[in-house]
GROMACS .gro file of C-alpha atoms in nm:
model
  388
    1MET     CA    1   0.000   0.000   0.000
    2ILE     CA    2   0.114   0.354  -0.080
    3ALA     CA    3   0.006   0.600   0.188
    4ARG     CA    4  -0.222   0.873   0.054
    5ARG     CA    5  -0.155   1.229   0.163
    6LEU     CA    6  -0.526   1.303   0.172
    7ALA     CA    7  -0.589   1.048   0.451
    8THR     CA    8  -0.500   1.293   0.729
    9GLU     CA    9  -0.715   1.568   0.578
   10LEU     CA   10  -1.005   1.325   0.538
   11HIS     CA   11  -0.996   1.230   0.907
   12SER     CA   12  -0.985   1.600   1.000
   13ALA     CA   13  -1.276   1.682   0.771
   14LEU     CA   14  -1.490   1.407   0.926
   15ALA     CA   15  -1.408   1.545   1.270
   16GLU     CA   16  -1.529   1.891   1.169
   17SER     CA   17  -1.814   1.842   0.921
   18PRO     CA   18  -2.129   1.627   0.922
   19ALA     CA   19  -2.076   1.520   0.560
   20VAL     CA   20  -1.765   1.488   0.346
   21ALA     CA   21  -1.762   1.432  -0.030
   22LEU     CA   22  -1.455   1.248  -0.158
   23LEU     CA   23  -1.442   1.311  -0.531
   24GLY     CA   24  -1.217   1.172  -0.800
   25PRO     CA   25  -1.207   0.966  -1.118
   26ARG     CA   26  -1.303   0.602  -1.103
   27GLN     CA   27  -1.033   0.358  -0.989
   28VAL     CA   28  -0.829   0.632  -0.823
   29GLY     CA   29  -0.854   0.472  -0.477
   30LYS     CA   30  -1.155   0.644  -0.317
   31THR     CA   31  -1.312   0.320  -0.193
   32THR     CA   32  -0.983   0.189  -0.056
   33LEU     CA   33  -0.927   0.510   0.139
   34ALA     CA   34  -1.286   0.513   0.266
   35LEU     CA   35  -1.258   0.153   0.389
   36GLU     CA   36  -0.936   0.242   0.572
   37VAL     CA   37  -1.132   0.515   0.751
   38ALA     CA   38  -1.408   0.262   0.827
   39GLN     CA   39  -1.158   0.049   1.018
   40THR     CA   40  -1.102   0.332   1.267
   41ARG     CA   41  -1.466   0.378   1.377
   42PRO     CA   42  -1.809   0.211   1.360
   43ALA     CA   43  -1.915   0.238   0.997
   44VAL     CA   44  -2.157   0.110   0.733
   45TYR     CA   45  -2.050   0.081   0.368
   46LEU     CA   46  -2.305   0.090   0.084
   47ASP     CA   47  -2.209   0.051  -0.282
   48LEU     CA   48  -2.483   0.229  -0.474
   49GLU     CA   49  -2.390   0.048  -0.794
   50SER     CA   50  -2.510  -0.269  -0.620
   51GLU     CA   51  -2.880  -0.335  -0.662
   52ALA     CA   52  -2.889  -0.503  -0.319
   53ASP     CA   53  -2.739  -0.199  -0.146
   54ARG     CA   54  -2.971   0.039  -0.332
   55ALA     CA   55  -3.265  -0.171  -0.214
   56LYS     CA   56  -3.163  -0.107   0.147
   57LEU     CA   57  -3.230   0.261   0.083
   58ALA     CA   58  -3.586   0.218  -0.038
   59GLU     CA   59  -3.677   0.424   0.267
   60PRO     CA   60  -3.353   0.617   0.317
   61GLU     CA   61  -3.457   0.831   0.614
   62LEU     CA   62  -3.557   0.524   0.815
   63TYR     CA   63  -3.252   0.314   0.723
   64LEU     CA   64  -2.999   0.593   0.782
   65ALA     CA   65  -3.166   0.721   1.101
   66GLU     CA   66  -3.126   0.376   1.253
   67ARG     CA   67  -2.751   0.406   1.191
   68ALA     CA   68  -2.707   0.757   1.329
   69ASP     CA   69  -2.429   0.636   1.559
   70LYS     CA   70  -2.217   0.514   1.265
   71LEU     CA   71  -2.029   0.669   0.977
   72VAL     CA   72  -2.231   0.585   0.665
   73ILE     CA   73  -2.018   0.553   0.350
   74LEU     CA   74  -2.217   0.596   0.028
   75ASP     CA   75  -2.010   0.489  -0.272
   76GLU     CA   76  -2.091   0.615  -0.625
   77ILE     CA   77  -2.344   0.863  -0.489
   78GLN     CA   78  -2.414   1.001  -0.837
   79ARG     CA   79  -2.621   0.688  -0.903
   80THR     CA   80  -2.881   0.807  -0.648
   81PRO     CA   81  -2.854   1.189  -0.634
   82GLN     CA   82  -3.199   1.212  -0.475
   83LEU     CA   83  -3.034   1.094  -0.151
   84PHE     CA   84  -2.892   1.441  -0.093
   85GLN     CA   85  -3.232   1.572   0.009
   86SER     CA   86  -3.262   1.292   0.266
   87LEU     CA   87  -2.912   1.358   0.397
   88ARG     CA   88  -2.997   1.723   0.455
   89GLY     CA   89  -3.287   1.639   0.684
   90LEU     CA   90  -3.090   1.371   0.870
   91ILE     CA   91  -2.795   1.606   0.927
   92ASP     CA   92  -3.019   1.882   1.060
   93ALA     CA   93  -3.205   1.639   1.287
   94GLY     CA   94  -2.875   1.496   1.408
   95ARG     CA   95  -2.741   1.841   1.495
   96ARG     CA   96  -3.037   1.898   1.725
   97GLN     CA   97  -2.952   1.570   1.898
   98GLY     CA   98  -2.581   1.648   1.932
   99LEU     CA   99  -2.475   1.430   1.636
  100GLY     CA  100  -2.310   1.703   1.437
  101LYS     CA  101  -1.989   1.559   1.291
  102GLY     CA  102  -1.870   1.265   1.084
  103ARG     CA  103  -2.212   1.133   0.980
  104PHE     CA  104  -2.172   1.068   0.609
  105LEU     CA  105  -1.884   1.006   0.369
  106VAL     CA  106  -2.003   1.018   0.008
  107LEU     CA  107  -1.782   0.902  -0.276
  108GLY     CA  108  -1.840   1.008  -0.633
  109SER     CA  109  -1.684   1.036  -0.976
  110ALA     CA  110  -1.731   1.414  -0.972
  111SER     CA  111  -2.018   1.425  -1.217
  112MET     CA  112  -2.180   1.761  -1.275
  113ASP     CA  113  -2.502   1.619  -1.133
  114LEU     CA  114  -2.327   1.518  -0.811
  115LEU     CA  115  -2.184   1.864  -0.760
  116ARG     CA  116  -2.511   2.038  -0.843
  117GLN     CA  117  -2.723   1.823  -0.615
  118SER     CA  118  -2.490   1.847  -0.319
  119SER     CA  119  -2.439   2.221  -0.354
  120GLU     CA  120  -2.815   2.277  -0.364
  121SER     CA  121  -2.907   2.044  -0.077
  122LEU     CA  122  -2.609   2.037   0.158
  123ALA     CA  123  -2.476   2.391   0.154
  124GLY     CA  124  -2.298   2.453   0.483
  125ARG     CA  125  -2.316   2.084   0.571
  126ILE     CA  126  -2.060   1.924   0.342
  127ARG     CA  127  -1.687   1.956   0.273
  128TYR     CA  128  -1.535   1.859  -0.061
  129LEU     CA  129  -1.205   1.675  -0.096
  130GLU     CA  130  -1.047   1.565  -0.423
  131LEU     CA  131  -0.850   1.242  -0.447
  132ALA     CA  132  -0.627   1.261  -0.752
  133PRO     CA  133  -0.410   0.981  -0.890
  134LEU     CA  134  -0.086   0.911  -0.705
  135ASP     CA  135   0.170   1.189  -0.738
  136ALA     CA  136   0.546   1.232  -0.710
  137ALA     CA  137   0.547   1.304  -0.337
  138GLU     CA  138   0.343   0.993  -0.262
  139VAL     CA  139   0.547   0.749  -0.472
  140GLY     CA  140   0.896   0.890  -0.403
  141HIS     CA  141   1.186   0.965  -0.635
  142LYS     CA  142   1.268   0.600  -0.714
  143GLN     CA  143   0.930   0.551  -0.877
  144LEU     CA  144   0.913   0.880  -1.067
  145ASP     CA  145   0.993   0.720  -1.403
  146ALA     CA  146   0.722   0.457  -1.350
  147LEU     CA  147   0.478   0.730  -1.244
  148TRP     CA  148   0.555   0.928  -1.559
  149LEU     CA  149   0.513   0.631  -1.794
  150ARG     CA  150   0.222   0.452  -1.628
  151GLY     CA  151   0.042   0.741  -1.459
  152GLY     CA  152  -0.089   0.757  -1.105
  153PHE     CA  153  -0.389   0.524  -1.104
  154PRO     CA  154  -0.284   0.263  -0.846
  155GLN     CA  155  -0.365  -0.046  -1.054
  156SER     CA  156  -0.174   0.095  -1.349
  157LEU     CA  157   0.128   0.214  -1.152
  158LEU     CA  158   0.160  -0.109  -0.951
  159ALA     CA  159   0.095  -0.351  -1.240
  160ALA     CA  160   0.334  -0.642  -1.286
  161SER     CA  161   0.472  -0.508  -1.616
  162ASP     CA  162   0.449  -0.215  -1.854
  163ALA     CA  163   0.237  -0.429  -2.086
  164ALA     CA  164  -0.007  -0.518  -1.808
  165SER     CA  165  -0.025  -0.153  -1.706
  166LEU     CA  166  -0.103  -0.047  -2.062
  167ARG     CA  167  -0.377  -0.309  -2.093
  168TRP     CA  168  -0.535  -0.178  -1.773
  169ARG     CA  169  -0.532   0.181  -1.901
  170VAL     CA  170  -0.675   0.086  -2.241
  171ASP     CA  171  -0.957  -0.100  -2.066
  172PHE     CA  172  -1.009   0.196  -1.831
  173ILE     CA  173  -1.050   0.437  -2.123
  174ARG     CA  174  -1.290   0.205  -2.304
  175THR     CA  175  -1.501   0.151  -1.991
  176TYR     CA  176  -1.518   0.524  -1.920
  177LEU     CA  177  -1.628   0.604  -2.273
  178GLU     CA  178  -1.871   0.319  -2.327
  179ARG     CA  179  -2.016   0.267  -1.977
  180ASP     CA  180  -1.935   0.526  -1.714
  181ILE     CA  181  -1.994   0.850  -1.901
  182PRO     CA  182  -2.329   0.735  -2.050
  183GLN     CA  183  -2.441   0.642  -1.695
  184LEU     CA  184  -2.379   1.000  -1.587
  185GLY     CA  185  -2.638   1.125  -1.832
  186PRO     CA  186  -2.473   1.304  -2.126
  187ARG     CA  187  -2.545   1.142  -2.462
  188ILE     CA  188  -2.210   1.182  -2.629
  189PRO     CA  189  -2.090   0.942  -2.901
  190ALA     CA  190  -1.807   0.740  -2.747
  191GLU     CA  191  -1.596   0.760  -3.062
  192THR     CA  192  -1.627   1.139  -3.081
  193LEU     CA  193  -1.522   1.178  -2.719
  194ARG     CA  194  -1.230   0.939  -2.772
  195ARG     CA  195  -1.111   1.145  -3.070
  196LEU     CA  196  -1.127   1.464  -2.863
  197TRP     CA  197  -0.944   1.300  -2.572
  198THR     CA  198  -0.676   1.173  -2.813
  199MET     CA  199  -0.635   1.514  -2.976
  200LEU     CA  200  -0.587   1.670  -2.635
  201ALA     CA  201  -0.323   1.406  -2.557
  202HIS     CA  202  -0.137   1.491  -2.879
  203GLN     CA  203  -0.140   1.858  -2.778
  204GLN     CA  204  -0.057   1.794  -2.411
  205GLY     CA  205   0.015   2.130  -2.248
  206GLY     CA  206  -0.078   2.328  -2.558
  207LEU     CA  207  -0.299   2.634  -2.575
  208LEU     CA  208  -0.667   2.556  -2.618
  209ASN     CA  209  -0.786   2.619  -2.974
  210ALA     CA  210  -1.153   2.525  -2.960
  211ALA     CA  211  -1.215   2.627  -3.322
  212ALA     CA  212  -0.946   2.391  -3.453
  213LEU     CA  213  -1.078   2.106  -3.238
  214ALA     CA  214  -1.433   2.172  -3.362
  215ARG     CA  215  -1.319   2.158  -3.725
  216ALA     CA  216  -1.132   1.833  -3.669
  217LEU     CA  217  -1.436   1.675  -3.501
  218ALA     CA  218  -1.685   1.821  -3.751
  219VAL     CA  219  -1.891   1.978  -3.471
  220ASP     CA  220  -1.950   2.335  -3.361
  221GLY     CA  221  -1.753   2.527  -3.100
  222LYS     CA  222  -2.023   2.504  -2.835
  223THR     CA  223  -2.026   2.126  -2.866
  224VAL     CA  224  -1.649   2.107  -2.819
  225ALA     CA  225  -1.680   2.335  -2.516
  226SER     CA  226  -1.945   2.110  -2.361
  227TYR     CA  227  -1.737   1.796  -2.423
  228LEU     CA  228  -1.432   1.961  -2.270
  229ASP     CA  229  -1.636   2.081  -1.972
  230LEU     CA  230  -1.744   1.722  -1.911
  231LEU     CA  231  -1.385   1.591  -1.912
  232VAL     CA  232  -1.284   1.871  -1.675
  233ASP     CA  233  -1.577   1.798  -1.440
  234LEU     CA  234  -1.479   1.431  -1.434
  235LEU     CA  235  -1.126   1.536  -1.325
  236LEU     CA  236  -0.975   1.377  -1.636
  237VAL     CA  237  -0.862   1.700  -1.803
  238ARG     CA  238  -0.720   2.022  -1.655
  239ARG     CA  239  -0.762   2.370  -1.799
  240LEU     CA  240  -0.470   2.575  -1.665
  241PRO     CA  241  -0.571   2.942  -1.686
  242PRO     CA  242  -0.334   3.223  -1.783
  243TRP     CA  243  -0.215   3.460  -1.513
  244HIS     CA  244  -0.419   3.779  -1.518
  245GLY     CA  245  -0.203   4.031  -1.337
  246ASN     CA  246  -0.236   4.398  -1.416
  247VAL     CA  247   0.078   4.443  -1.627
  248ARG     CA  248   0.149   4.643  -1.938
  249LYS     CA  249   0.209   4.338  -2.151
  250ARG     CA  250   0.009   4.158  -2.417
  251LEU     CA  251  -0.075   3.837  -2.235
  252VAL     CA  252  -0.189   3.512  -2.389
  253LYS     CA  253  -0.554   3.468  -2.289
  254ALA     CA  254  -0.626   3.107  -2.392
  255PRO     CA  255  -0.584   2.839  -2.122
  256LYS     CA  256  -0.345   2.548  -2.151
  257VAL     CA  257  -0.504   2.204  -2.157
  258TYR     CA  258  -0.363   1.886  -2.003
  259VAL     CA  259  -0.491   1.531  -1.981
  260ARG     CA  260  -0.438   1.505  -1.607
  261ASP     CA  261  -0.290   1.155  -1.592
  262SER     CA  262   0.023   1.093  -1.800
  263GLY     CA  263  -0.051   0.720  -1.820
  264LEU     CA  264  -0.378   0.797  -1.999
  265VAL     CA  265  -0.191   1.029  -2.236
  266HIS     CA  266   0.041   0.745  -2.330
  267ALA     CA  267  -0.240   0.491  -2.364
  268LEU     CA  268  -0.437   0.724  -2.592
  269LEU     CA  269  -0.127   0.769  -2.809
  270GLY     CA  270  -0.025   0.402  -2.811
  271ILE     CA  271   0.305   0.461  -2.626
  272THR     CA  272   0.405   0.124  -2.484
  273ASP     CA  273   0.727   0.171  -2.286
  274ARG     CA  274   0.991   0.419  -2.172
  275GLU     CA  275   1.195   0.396  -2.493
  276ALA     CA  276   0.890   0.474  -2.705
  277LEU     CA  277   0.802   0.760  -2.473
  278LEU     CA  278   1.145   0.920  -2.490
  279ALA     CA  279   1.131   0.911  -2.872
  280HIS     CA  280   0.781   1.061  -2.890
  281PRO     CA  281   0.717   1.435  -2.942
  282VAL     CA  282   0.475   1.438  -2.648
  283ALA     CA  283   0.749   1.347  -2.396
  284GLY     CA  284   0.815   1.705  -2.284
  285GLY     CA  285   0.450   1.797  -2.244
  286SER     CA  286   0.374   1.468  -2.074
  287TRP     CA  287   0.649   1.511  -1.815
  288GLU     CA  288   0.540   1.871  -1.757
  289GLY     CA  289   0.183   1.752  -1.699
  290THR     CA  290   0.301   1.493  -1.445
  291ALA     CA  291   0.496   1.762  -1.259
  292ILE     CA  292   0.209   2.011  -1.261
  293GLU     CA  293  -0.040   1.758  -1.122
  294SER     CA  294   0.204   1.656  -0.847
  295LEU     CA  295   0.274   2.014  -0.741
  296ILE     CA  296  -0.091   2.119  -0.740
  297ALA     CA  297  -0.179   1.809  -0.535
  298ALA     CA  298   0.096   1.886  -0.282
  299ALA     CA  299   0.017   2.258  -0.252
  300PRO     CA  300  -0.187   2.387   0.042
  301ARG     CA  301  -0.566   2.399   0.009
  302GLY     CA  302  -0.669   2.724  -0.158
  303THR     CA  303  -0.363   2.746  -0.384
  304GLU     CA  304  -0.440   2.885  -0.730
  305ALA     CA  305  -0.244   2.765  -1.033
  306TYR     CA  306  -0.171   2.957  -1.355
  307PHE     CA  307   0.079   2.987  -1.636
  308PHE     CA  308   0.225   3.310  -1.774
  309ARG     CA  309   0.300   3.389  -2.137
  310THR     CA  310   0.327   3.712  -2.335
  311SER     CA  311   0.307   3.760  -2.708
  312ALA     CA  312   0.677   3.855  -2.697
  313GLY     CA  313   0.776   3.509  -2.568
  314ALA     CA  314   0.821   3.568  -2.195
  315GLU     CA  315   0.691   3.255  -2.022
  316ILE     CA  316   0.659   3.077  -1.687
  317ASP     CA  317   0.533   2.720  -1.702
  318LEU     CA  318   0.353   2.731  -1.366
  319LEU     CA  319   0.264   3.005  -1.119
  320LEU     CA  320   0.138   2.892  -0.780
  321GLN     CA  321  -0.040   3.157  -0.576
  322LEU     CA  322  -0.027   3.013  -0.226
  323PRO     CA  323  -0.288   3.130   0.026
  324GLY     CA  324  -0.170   3.422   0.237
  325ARG     CA  325   0.126   3.504   0.011
  326ALA     CA  326   0.153   3.838  -0.166
  327ALA     CA  327   0.344   3.701  -0.466
  328PRO     CA  328   0.332   3.364  -0.642
  329TRP     CA  329   0.598   3.095  -0.680
  330ALA     CA  330   0.731   3.060  -1.034
  331VAL     CA  331   0.817   2.711  -1.160
  332GLU     CA  332   0.992   2.611  -1.481
  333PHE     CA  333   1.015   2.247  -1.597
  334LYS     CA  334   1.325   2.093  -1.755
  335ARG     CA  335   1.334   1.715  -1.795
  336SER     CA  336   1.711   1.699  -1.844
  337ILE     CA  337   1.963   1.655  -1.562
  338ALA     CA  338   2.154   1.965  -1.678
  339PRO     CA  339   1.884   2.233  -1.687
  340LYS     CA  340   1.930   2.570  -1.851
  341ILE     CA  341   1.700   2.870  -1.820
  342GLU     CA  342   1.583   3.057  -2.127
  343ARG     CA  343   1.574   3.433  -2.145
  344GLY     CA  344   1.193   3.423  -2.155
  345PHE     CA  345   1.173   3.288  -1.799
  346HIS     CA  346   1.389   3.575  -1.664
  347ALA     CA  347   1.184   3.829  -1.859
  348ALA     CA  348   0.860   3.685  -1.725
  349CYS     CA  349   0.992   3.690  -1.368
  350GLU     CA  350   1.082   4.057  -1.404
  351THR     CA  351   0.717   4.124  -1.487
  352VAL     CA  352   0.552   3.894  -1.230
  353ALA     CA  353   0.806   3.945  -0.946
  354PRO     CA  354   0.751   3.600  -0.789
  355GLU     CA  355   0.839   3.528  -0.428
  356ARG     CA  356   1.033   3.210  -0.515
  357ARG     CA  357   1.178   3.087  -0.844
  358TRP     CA  358   1.230   2.716  -0.912
  359VAL     CA  359   1.346   2.492  -1.195
  360VAL     CA  360   1.216   2.138  -1.156
  361TYR     CA  361   1.455   1.902  -1.335
  362GLY     CA  362   1.532   1.533  -1.373
  363GLY     CA  363   1.810   1.509  -1.116
  364THR     CA  364   1.813   1.470  -0.739
  365GLU     CA  365   2.047   1.744  -0.609
  366ARG     CA  366   1.931   2.090  -0.512
  367PHE     CA  367   2.148   2.383  -0.623
  368SER     CA  368   2.140   2.744  -0.734
  369ILE     CA  369   2.114   2.770  -1.112
  370ALA     CA  370   2.109   3.153  -1.132
  371ALA     CA  371   2.061   3.446  -0.899
  372GLY     CA  372   1.744   3.375  -0.704
  373VAL     CA  373   1.667   3.057  -0.899
  374GLU     CA  374   1.704   2.705  -0.756
  375ALA     CA  375   1.708   2.374  -0.940
  376ILE     CA  376   1.518   2.110  -0.745
  377ALA     CA  377   1.381   1.757  -0.787
  378LEU     CA  378   1.006   1.725  -0.834
  379ASP     CA  379   0.940   1.532  -0.513
  380ASP     CA  380   1.154   1.778  -0.314
  381LEU     CA  381   0.949   2.076  -0.438
  382CYS     CA  382   0.634   1.886  -0.346
  383ALA     CA  383   0.776   1.860   0.005
  384GLU     CA  384   0.850   2.234   0.010
  385LEU     CA  385   0.489   2.309  -0.083
  386ALA     CA  386   0.348   2.067   0.172
  387ALA     CA  387   0.565   2.201   0.457
  388PRO     CA  388   0.371   2.404   0.718
   0.00000   0.00000   0.00000
């Protein structure tokens, strides 16, 4: 087992809030983490994809009220969104009886319907936590190459071989497209969504050009936007917005787009092993995406992430605005073990005036690469961000 950073925050959230929503893509480890929590206290686990467990909730208020002294774990809550209304009444009744904390842990694949229902019914009663795939800080430096190639889904990362890992990811993509997404409601042709997902993988870390994607898919711009919104809501794709500081520069306004898990990028593109990855044009963007996801996951709650680019070529790959800090941290990504900084990074830093400047590279040592700029390993910068 690889310890998940979110475990401590999940225990704290249950101690402070009557309901906690643990959101994340399928197969990311939500159920495993929830069952670990269940071992620490009296708990009831219900899988709402199971017809037998759904039948237990034919009269949800009665069933759940009888278990008011236990943590009730409701897995795949988006299958029965009407439960949120019942949970609201039970939480309010429990508060009057002194049962205010740690009542319900709901797990979901972050569908739009899940978020809408819970925000309408449980405002002020629920805390949201996101469980992402495993990241660099969680796996450690020795497994960074495997994390980059296979991605952070536990069954993919820990597979017996690269071939077995790839088979798992291919099956995961097919199941998502043909089964999971249709269950969430949107009627989107699986092949069209696969083509969009694959195009995004080819352009990993590129600026979003919705018009070009629409032309390639033979659909209109609004349709592409809705498809992309769905992939973002399912935590499968990240739109990284441009920094919007008040500077006298012509800033790029389109967001960058990343498929959030590098293993899915490689599966969509048919990349089978490390040698094939190193020879592929997507290698740089794929490694950058892995690093960005790891750093955002390790950053304190409330951190905002951006990139910076001007029409003149000044660029910072990642800006992290940490809560309570006046200026952001600037991060540049260089996969080589002998990193060099381009002039555009220095020019961008003169404009943004970041508090800290980092170059994340492929080595393990930490050293000064220029005045005010440190080269650092990815897992070490994750540790810097996570430090109190």
